[in-house]
mmCIF file of C-alpha atoms and ligand atoms in Angstrom:
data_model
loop_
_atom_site.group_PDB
_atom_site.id
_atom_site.type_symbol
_atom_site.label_atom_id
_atom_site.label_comp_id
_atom_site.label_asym_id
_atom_site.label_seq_id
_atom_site.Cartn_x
_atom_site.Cartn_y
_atom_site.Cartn_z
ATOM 1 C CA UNK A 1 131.893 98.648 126.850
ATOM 2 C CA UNK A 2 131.468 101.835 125.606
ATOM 3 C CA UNK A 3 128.032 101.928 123.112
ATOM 4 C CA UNK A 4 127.917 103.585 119.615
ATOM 5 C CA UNK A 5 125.227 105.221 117.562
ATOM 6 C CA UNK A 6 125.754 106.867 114.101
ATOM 7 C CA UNK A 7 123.892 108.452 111.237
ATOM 8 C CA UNK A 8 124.010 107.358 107.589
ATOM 9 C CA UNK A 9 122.628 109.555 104.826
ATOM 10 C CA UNK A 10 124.018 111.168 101.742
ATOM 11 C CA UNK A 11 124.724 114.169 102.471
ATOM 12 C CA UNK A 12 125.279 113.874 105.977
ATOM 13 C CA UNK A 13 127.675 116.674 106.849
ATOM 14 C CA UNK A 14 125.006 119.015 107.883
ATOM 15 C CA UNK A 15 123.083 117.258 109.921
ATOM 16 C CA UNK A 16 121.905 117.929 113.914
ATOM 17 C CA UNK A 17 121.236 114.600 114.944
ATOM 18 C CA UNK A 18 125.202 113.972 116.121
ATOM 19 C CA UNK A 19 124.970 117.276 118.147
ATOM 20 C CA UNK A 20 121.548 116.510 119.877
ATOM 21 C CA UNK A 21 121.977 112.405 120.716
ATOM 22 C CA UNK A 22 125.477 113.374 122.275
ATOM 23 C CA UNK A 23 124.009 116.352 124.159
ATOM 24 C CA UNK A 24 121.342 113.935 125.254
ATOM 25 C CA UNK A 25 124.081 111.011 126.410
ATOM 26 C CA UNK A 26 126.050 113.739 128.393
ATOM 27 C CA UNK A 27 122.809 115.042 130.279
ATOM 28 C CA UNK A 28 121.728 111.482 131.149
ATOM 29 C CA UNK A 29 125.350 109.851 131.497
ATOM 30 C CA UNK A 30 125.279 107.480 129.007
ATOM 31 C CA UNK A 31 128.188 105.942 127.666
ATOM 32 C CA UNK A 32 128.179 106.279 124.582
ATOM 33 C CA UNK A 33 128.993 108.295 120.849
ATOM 34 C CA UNK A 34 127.261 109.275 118.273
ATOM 35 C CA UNK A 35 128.893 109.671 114.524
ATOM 36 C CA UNK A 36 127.678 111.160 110.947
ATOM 37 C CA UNK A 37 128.624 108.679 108.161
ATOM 38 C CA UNK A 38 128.569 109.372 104.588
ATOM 39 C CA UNK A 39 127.587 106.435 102.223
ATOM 40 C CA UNK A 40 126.535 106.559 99.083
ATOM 41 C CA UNK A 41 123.441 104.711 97.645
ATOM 42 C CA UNK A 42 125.795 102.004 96.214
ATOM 43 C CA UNK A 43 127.488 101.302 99.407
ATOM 44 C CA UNK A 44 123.959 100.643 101.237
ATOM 45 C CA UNK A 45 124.203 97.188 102.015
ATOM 46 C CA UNK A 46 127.810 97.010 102.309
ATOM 47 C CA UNK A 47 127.407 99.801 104.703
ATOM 48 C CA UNK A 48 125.253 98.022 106.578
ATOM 49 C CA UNK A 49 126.869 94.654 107.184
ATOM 50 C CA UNK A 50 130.119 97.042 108.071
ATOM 51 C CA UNK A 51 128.246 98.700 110.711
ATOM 52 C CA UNK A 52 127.211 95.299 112.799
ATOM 53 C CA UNK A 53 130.494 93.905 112.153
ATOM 54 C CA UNK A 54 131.823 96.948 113.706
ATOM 55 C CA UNK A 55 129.451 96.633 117.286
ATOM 56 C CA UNK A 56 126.985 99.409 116.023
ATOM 57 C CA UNK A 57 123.974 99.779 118.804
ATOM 58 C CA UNK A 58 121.789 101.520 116.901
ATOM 59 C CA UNK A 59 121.486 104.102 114.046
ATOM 60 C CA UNK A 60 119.459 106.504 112.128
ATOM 61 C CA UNK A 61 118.869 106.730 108.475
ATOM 62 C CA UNK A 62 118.459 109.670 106.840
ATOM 63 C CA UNK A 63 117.793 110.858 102.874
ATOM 64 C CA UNK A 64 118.305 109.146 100.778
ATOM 65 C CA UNK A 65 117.988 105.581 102.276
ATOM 66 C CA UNK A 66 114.737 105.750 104.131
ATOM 67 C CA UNK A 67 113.138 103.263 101.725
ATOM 68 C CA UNK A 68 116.269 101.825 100.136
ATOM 69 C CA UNK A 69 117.444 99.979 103.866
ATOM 70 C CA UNK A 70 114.217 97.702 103.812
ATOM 71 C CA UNK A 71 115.697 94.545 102.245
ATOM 72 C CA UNK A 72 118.571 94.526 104.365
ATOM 73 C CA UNK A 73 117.081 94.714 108.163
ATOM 74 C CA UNK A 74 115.846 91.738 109.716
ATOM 75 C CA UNK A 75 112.655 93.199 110.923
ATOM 76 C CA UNK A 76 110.372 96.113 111.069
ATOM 77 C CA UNK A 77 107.614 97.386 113.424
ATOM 78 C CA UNK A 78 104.330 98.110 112.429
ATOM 79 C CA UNK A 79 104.695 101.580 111.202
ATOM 80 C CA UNK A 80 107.950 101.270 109.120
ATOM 81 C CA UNK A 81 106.380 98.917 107.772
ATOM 82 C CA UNK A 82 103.101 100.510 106.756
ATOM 83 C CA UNK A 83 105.138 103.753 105.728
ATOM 84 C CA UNK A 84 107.649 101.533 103.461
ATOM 85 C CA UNK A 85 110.650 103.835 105.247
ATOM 86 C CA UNK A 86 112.832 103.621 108.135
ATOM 87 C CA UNK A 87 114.494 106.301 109.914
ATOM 88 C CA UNK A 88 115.282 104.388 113.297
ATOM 89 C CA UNK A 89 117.541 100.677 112.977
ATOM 90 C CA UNK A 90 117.851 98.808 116.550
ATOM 91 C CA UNK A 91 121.084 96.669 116.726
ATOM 92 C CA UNK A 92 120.273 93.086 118.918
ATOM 93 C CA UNK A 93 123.389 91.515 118.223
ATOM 94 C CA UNK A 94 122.919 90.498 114.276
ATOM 95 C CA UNK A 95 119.242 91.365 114.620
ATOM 96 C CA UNK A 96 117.973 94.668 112.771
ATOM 97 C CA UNK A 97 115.198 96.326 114.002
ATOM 98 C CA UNK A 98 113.325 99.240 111.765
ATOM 99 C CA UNK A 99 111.706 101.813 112.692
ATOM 100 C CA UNK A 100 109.996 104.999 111.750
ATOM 101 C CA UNK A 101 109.792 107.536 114.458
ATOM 102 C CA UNK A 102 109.130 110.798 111.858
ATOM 103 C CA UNK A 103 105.292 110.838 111.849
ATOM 104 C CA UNK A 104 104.904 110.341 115.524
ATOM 105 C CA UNK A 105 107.664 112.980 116.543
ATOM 106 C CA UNK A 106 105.817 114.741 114.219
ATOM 107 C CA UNK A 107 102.474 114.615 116.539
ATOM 108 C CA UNK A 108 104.249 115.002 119.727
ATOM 109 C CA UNK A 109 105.548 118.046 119.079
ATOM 110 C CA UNK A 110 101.963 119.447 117.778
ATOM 111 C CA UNK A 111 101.076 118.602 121.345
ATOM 112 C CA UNK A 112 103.688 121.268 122.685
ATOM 113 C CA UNK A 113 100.862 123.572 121.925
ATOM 114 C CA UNK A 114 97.145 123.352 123.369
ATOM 115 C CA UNK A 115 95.447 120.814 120.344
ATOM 116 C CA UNK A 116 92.303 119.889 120.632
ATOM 117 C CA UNK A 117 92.084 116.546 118.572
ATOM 118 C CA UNK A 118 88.436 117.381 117.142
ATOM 119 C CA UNK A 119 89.697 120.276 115.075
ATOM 120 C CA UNK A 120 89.584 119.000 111.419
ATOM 121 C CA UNK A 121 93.204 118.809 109.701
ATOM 122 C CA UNK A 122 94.696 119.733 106.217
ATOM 123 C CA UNK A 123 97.781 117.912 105.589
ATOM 124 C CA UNK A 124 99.476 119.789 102.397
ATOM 125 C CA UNK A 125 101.046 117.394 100.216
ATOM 126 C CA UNK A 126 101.181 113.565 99.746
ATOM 127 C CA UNK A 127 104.820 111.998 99.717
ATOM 128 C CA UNK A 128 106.824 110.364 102.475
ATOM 129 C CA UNK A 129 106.758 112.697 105.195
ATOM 130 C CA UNK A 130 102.970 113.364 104.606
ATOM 131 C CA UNK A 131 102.178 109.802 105.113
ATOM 132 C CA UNK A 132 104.043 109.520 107.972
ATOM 133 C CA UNK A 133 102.125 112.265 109.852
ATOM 134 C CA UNK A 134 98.440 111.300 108.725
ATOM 135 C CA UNK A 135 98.947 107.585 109.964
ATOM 136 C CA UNK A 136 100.328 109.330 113.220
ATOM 137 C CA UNK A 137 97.361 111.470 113.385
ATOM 138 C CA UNK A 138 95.129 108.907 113.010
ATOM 139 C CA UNK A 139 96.613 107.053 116.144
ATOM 140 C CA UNK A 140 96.662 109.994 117.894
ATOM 141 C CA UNK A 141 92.998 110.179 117.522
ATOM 142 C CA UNK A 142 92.078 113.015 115.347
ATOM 143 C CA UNK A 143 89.085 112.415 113.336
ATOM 144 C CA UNK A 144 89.050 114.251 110.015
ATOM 145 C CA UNK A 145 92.259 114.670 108.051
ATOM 146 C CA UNK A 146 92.120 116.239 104.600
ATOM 147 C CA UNK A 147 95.079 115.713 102.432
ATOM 148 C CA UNK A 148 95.587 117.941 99.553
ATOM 149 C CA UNK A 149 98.309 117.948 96.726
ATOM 150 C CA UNK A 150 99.308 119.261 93.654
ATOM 151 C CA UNK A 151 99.144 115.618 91.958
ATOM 152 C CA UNK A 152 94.935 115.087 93.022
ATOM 153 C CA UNK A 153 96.039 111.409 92.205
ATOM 154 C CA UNK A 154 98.526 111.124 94.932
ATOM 155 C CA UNK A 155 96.242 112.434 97.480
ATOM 156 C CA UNK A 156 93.397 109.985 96.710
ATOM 157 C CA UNK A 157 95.595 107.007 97.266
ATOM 158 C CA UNK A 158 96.869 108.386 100.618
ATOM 159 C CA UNK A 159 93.267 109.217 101.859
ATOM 160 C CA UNK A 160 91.839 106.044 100.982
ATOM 161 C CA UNK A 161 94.916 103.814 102.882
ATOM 162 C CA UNK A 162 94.638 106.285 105.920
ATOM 163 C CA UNK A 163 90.541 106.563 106.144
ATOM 164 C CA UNK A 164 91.091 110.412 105.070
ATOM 165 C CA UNK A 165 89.633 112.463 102.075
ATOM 166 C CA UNK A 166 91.713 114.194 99.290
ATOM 167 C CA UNK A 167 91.517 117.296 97.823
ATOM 168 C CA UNK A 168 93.221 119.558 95.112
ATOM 169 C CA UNK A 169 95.267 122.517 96.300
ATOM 170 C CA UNK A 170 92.416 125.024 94.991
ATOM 171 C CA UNK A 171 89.680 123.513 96.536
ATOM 172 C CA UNK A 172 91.965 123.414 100.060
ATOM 173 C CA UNK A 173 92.711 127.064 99.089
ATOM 174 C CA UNK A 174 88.729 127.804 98.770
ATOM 175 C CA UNK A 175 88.132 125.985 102.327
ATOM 176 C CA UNK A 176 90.535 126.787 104.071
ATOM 177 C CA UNK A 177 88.589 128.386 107.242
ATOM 178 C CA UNK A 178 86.921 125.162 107.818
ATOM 179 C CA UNK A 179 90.956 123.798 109.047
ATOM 180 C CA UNK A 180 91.765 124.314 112.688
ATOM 181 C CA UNK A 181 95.109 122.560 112.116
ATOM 182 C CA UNK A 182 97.336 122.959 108.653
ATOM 183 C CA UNK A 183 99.881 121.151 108.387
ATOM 184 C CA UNK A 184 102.570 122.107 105.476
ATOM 185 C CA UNK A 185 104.674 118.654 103.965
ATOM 186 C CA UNK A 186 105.792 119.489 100.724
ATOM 187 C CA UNK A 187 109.548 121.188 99.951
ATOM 188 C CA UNK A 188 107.804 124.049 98.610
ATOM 189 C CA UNK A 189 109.544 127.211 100.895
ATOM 190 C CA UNK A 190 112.829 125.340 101.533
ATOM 191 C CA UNK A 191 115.783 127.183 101.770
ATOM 192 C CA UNK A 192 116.214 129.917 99.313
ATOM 193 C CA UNK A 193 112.577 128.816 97.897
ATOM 194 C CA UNK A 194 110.463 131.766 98.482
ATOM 195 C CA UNK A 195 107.273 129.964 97.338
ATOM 196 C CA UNK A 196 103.840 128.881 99.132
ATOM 197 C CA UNK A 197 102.364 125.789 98.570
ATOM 198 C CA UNK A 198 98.823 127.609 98.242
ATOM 199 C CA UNK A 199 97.038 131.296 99.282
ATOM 200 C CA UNK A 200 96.241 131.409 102.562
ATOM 201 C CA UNK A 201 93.888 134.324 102.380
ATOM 202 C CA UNK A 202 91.261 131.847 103.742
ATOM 203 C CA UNK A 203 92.996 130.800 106.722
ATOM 204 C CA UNK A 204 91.357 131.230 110.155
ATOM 205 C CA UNK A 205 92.911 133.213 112.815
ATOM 206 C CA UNK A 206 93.956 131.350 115.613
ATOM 207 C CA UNK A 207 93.766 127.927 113.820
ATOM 208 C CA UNK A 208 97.306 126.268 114.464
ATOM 209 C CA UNK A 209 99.851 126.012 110.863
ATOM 210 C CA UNK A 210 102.765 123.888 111.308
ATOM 211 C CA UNK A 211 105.456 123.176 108.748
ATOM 212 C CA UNK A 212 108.293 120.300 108.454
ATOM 213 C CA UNK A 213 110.756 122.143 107.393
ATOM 214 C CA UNK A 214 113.617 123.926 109.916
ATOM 215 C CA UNK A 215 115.675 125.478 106.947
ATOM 216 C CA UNK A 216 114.727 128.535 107.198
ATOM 217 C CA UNK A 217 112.919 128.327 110.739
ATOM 218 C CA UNK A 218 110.076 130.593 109.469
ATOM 219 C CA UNK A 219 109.333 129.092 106.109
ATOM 220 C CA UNK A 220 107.005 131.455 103.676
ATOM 221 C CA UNK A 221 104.461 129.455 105.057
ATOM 222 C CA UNK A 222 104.531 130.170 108.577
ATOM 223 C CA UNK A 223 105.443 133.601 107.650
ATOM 224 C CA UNK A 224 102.096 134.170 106.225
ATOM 225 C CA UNK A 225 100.119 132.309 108.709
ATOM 226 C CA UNK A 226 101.536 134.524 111.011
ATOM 227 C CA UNK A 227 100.611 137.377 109.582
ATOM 228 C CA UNK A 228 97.136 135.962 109.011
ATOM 229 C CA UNK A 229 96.905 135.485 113.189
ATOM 230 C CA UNK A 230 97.668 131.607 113.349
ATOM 231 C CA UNK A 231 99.924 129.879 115.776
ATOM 232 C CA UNK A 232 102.992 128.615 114.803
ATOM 233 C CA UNK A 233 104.838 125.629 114.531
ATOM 234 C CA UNK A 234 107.970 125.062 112.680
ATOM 235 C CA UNK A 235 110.069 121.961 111.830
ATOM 236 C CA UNK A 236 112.339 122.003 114.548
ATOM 237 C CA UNK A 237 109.682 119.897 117.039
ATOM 238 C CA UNK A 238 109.295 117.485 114.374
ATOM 239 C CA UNK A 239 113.149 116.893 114.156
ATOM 240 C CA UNK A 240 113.630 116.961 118.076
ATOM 241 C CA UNK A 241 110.964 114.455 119.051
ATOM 242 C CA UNK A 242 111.507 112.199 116.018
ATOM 243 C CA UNK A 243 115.365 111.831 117.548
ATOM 244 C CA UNK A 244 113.871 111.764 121.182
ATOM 245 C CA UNK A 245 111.816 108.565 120.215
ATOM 246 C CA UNK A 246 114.772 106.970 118.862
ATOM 247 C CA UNK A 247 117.172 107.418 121.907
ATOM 248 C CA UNK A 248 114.445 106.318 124.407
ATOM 249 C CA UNK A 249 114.422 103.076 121.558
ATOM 250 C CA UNK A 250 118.287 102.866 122.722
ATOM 251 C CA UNK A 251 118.571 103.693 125.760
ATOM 252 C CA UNK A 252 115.007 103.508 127.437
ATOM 253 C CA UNK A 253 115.416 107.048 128.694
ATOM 254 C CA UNK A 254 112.608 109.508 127.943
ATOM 255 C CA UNK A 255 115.432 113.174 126.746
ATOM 256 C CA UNK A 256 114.745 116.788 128.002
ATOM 257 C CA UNK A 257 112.836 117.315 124.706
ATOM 258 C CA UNK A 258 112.162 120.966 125.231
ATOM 259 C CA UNK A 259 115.610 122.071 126.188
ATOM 260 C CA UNK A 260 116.794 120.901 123.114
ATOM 261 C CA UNK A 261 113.999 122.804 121.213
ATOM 262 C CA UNK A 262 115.923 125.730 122.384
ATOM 263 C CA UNK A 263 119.753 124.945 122.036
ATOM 264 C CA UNK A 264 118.885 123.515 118.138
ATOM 265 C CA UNK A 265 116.710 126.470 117.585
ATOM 266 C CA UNK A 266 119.706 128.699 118.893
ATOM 267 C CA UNK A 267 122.316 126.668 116.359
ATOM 268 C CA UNK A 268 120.096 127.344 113.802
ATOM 269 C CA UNK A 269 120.117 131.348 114.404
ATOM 270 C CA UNK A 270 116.555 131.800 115.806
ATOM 271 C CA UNK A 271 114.978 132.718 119.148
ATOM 272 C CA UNK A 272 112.679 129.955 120.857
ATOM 273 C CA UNK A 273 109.257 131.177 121.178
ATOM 274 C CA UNK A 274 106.630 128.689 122.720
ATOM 275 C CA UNK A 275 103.487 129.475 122.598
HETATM 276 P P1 LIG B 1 108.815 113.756 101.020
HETATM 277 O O1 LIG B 1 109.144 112.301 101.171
HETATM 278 O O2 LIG B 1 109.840 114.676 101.650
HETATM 279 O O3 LIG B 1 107.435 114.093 101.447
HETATM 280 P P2 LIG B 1 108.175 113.576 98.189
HETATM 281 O O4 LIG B 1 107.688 112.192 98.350
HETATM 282 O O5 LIG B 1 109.052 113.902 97.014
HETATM 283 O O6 LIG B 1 109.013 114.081 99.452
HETATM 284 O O7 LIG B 1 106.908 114.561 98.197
HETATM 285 C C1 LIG B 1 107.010 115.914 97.956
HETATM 286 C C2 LIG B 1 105.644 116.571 98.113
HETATM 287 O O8 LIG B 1 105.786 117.965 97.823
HETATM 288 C C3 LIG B 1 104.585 116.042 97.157
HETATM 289 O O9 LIG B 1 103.327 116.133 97.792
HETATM 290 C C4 LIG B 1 104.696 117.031 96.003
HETATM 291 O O10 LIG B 1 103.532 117.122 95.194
HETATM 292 P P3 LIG B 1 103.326 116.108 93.945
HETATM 293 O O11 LIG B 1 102.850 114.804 94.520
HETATM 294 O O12 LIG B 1 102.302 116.761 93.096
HETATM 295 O O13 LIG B 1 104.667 116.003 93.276
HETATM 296 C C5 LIG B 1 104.885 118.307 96.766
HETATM 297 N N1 LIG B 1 105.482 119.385 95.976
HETATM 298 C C6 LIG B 1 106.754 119.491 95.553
HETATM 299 N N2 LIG B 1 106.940 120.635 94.871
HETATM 300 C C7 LIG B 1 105.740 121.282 94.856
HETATM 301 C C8 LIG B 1 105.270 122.538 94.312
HETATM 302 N N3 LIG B 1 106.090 123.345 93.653
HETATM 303 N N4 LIG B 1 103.972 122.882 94.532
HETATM 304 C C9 LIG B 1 103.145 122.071 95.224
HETATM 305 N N5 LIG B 1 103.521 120.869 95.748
HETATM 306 C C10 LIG B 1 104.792 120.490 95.573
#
């Protein structure tokens, strides 16, 4: 029988992910759909126990139910469960699966440009998505990751769960040459936000700045870091191979990750560059 997929966030009606797993089931010939549904934080659970009843394979979980969906699934892996946040559910007949798929998409598509996993990292911010990323780094090997935030608090307790060191944003500002890789977390430059987290008057030329955010595809951020010789990476990767980890989850098929890079970077009104 025909599988389903679906999305559940609130909002939802903007989102990608229904245009790139159904591009992804047409170029591999799966069987199957992919829908966006609304529910409200109320409707959670009930949402939940409606979408098994109803033969769901598989979803993903986006704002704002990342954390709030833990009670209800029947198991998570290891790193949902050390990030307290799901973004990926496996359907096994009644059986739940969680997982989170957002800090490792977030490394693989740093790897779409030359890395070389001895360069010390700066990780800007400290909430959800931060996390996600410096436990991924970690796996991935990299040695030193700096975190610094606004709240010096919040950074502490990240660095000391994830073996890193913390930092305020003005002593990150002052040593900022030191970073090969800088990595930009925090909602500062989204949308019509025209803000930096931080100067970047000490950044190194040729040292690699990447940002999470893919609304607008050059954030502030990048903008400047351009401008100040760096390399480039926006949020688009991030999204792409955070959704390419989840469909190999449900269908055990490894997506053309890189073509999609360039049809969602076209939706979103930009011109792929790869460097
Ligand atoms: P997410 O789960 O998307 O990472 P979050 O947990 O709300 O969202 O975290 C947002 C991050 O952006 C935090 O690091 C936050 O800093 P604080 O911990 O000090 O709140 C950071 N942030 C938000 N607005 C900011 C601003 N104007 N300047 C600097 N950092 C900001």
């Amino acid at each position: 029988m025909k599988k389903w997929y679906a999305v559940i966030g609130d909002p939802i009606a903007h989102s990608l992910s229904p245009y790139m797993h159904e591009t992804w089931f047409a170029e591999n010939g799966v069987d199957a759909s992919y829908i966006p549904i609304h529910v409200k934080p109320a409707d959670l659970e009930k949402a939940l126990s409606a979408l098994k009843t109803l033969g769901v394979s598989g979803f993903n979980i986006t704002l704002p139910h990342k954390e709030a969906i833990l009670p209800f699934l029947d198991r998570l892996d290891e790193t949902a469960s050390i990030m307290s946040a799901v973004n990926t559910v496996v359907v096994d007949g009644n059986q739940s699966s969680g997982y989170n798929t957002d800090g490792d998409g977030f490394v693989e598509s740093l790897f779409t440009t030359p890395v070389d996993i001895s360069k010390k990292v700066l990780i800007i911010g400290a909430g959800g998505a931060a996390r996600g990323i410096a436990f991924a780094l970690k796996r991935a090997g990299f040695g030193t990751v700096a975190i610094a935030n606004r709240t010096l608090q919040r950074a502490k307790e990240l660095a000391d769960e994830v073996g890193g060191f913390p930092m305020t944003l003005a002593e990150a500002e002052n040593d900022l040459g030191e970073f090969g890789i800088i990595i930009q977390t925090t909602s500062v430059g989204l949308s019509e936000n025209k803000a930096l987290p931080m100067s970047l008057e000490n950044i190194k030329a040729g040292s690699i700045a990447a940002d999470i955010i893919y609304t607008p595809l050059e954030t502030p951020f990048l903008k400047k870091a351009k401008e100040q010789k760096c390399i480039t990476i926006n949020g688009v990767g991030m999204f792409v191979y955070q959704g390419a980890i989840a469909f190999e989850k449900w269908t055990g098929v490894k997506p053309d990750t890189e073509k999609m890079m360039k049809l969602i970077t076209s939706k979103l009104g930009g011109h792929y560059v790869n460097k």
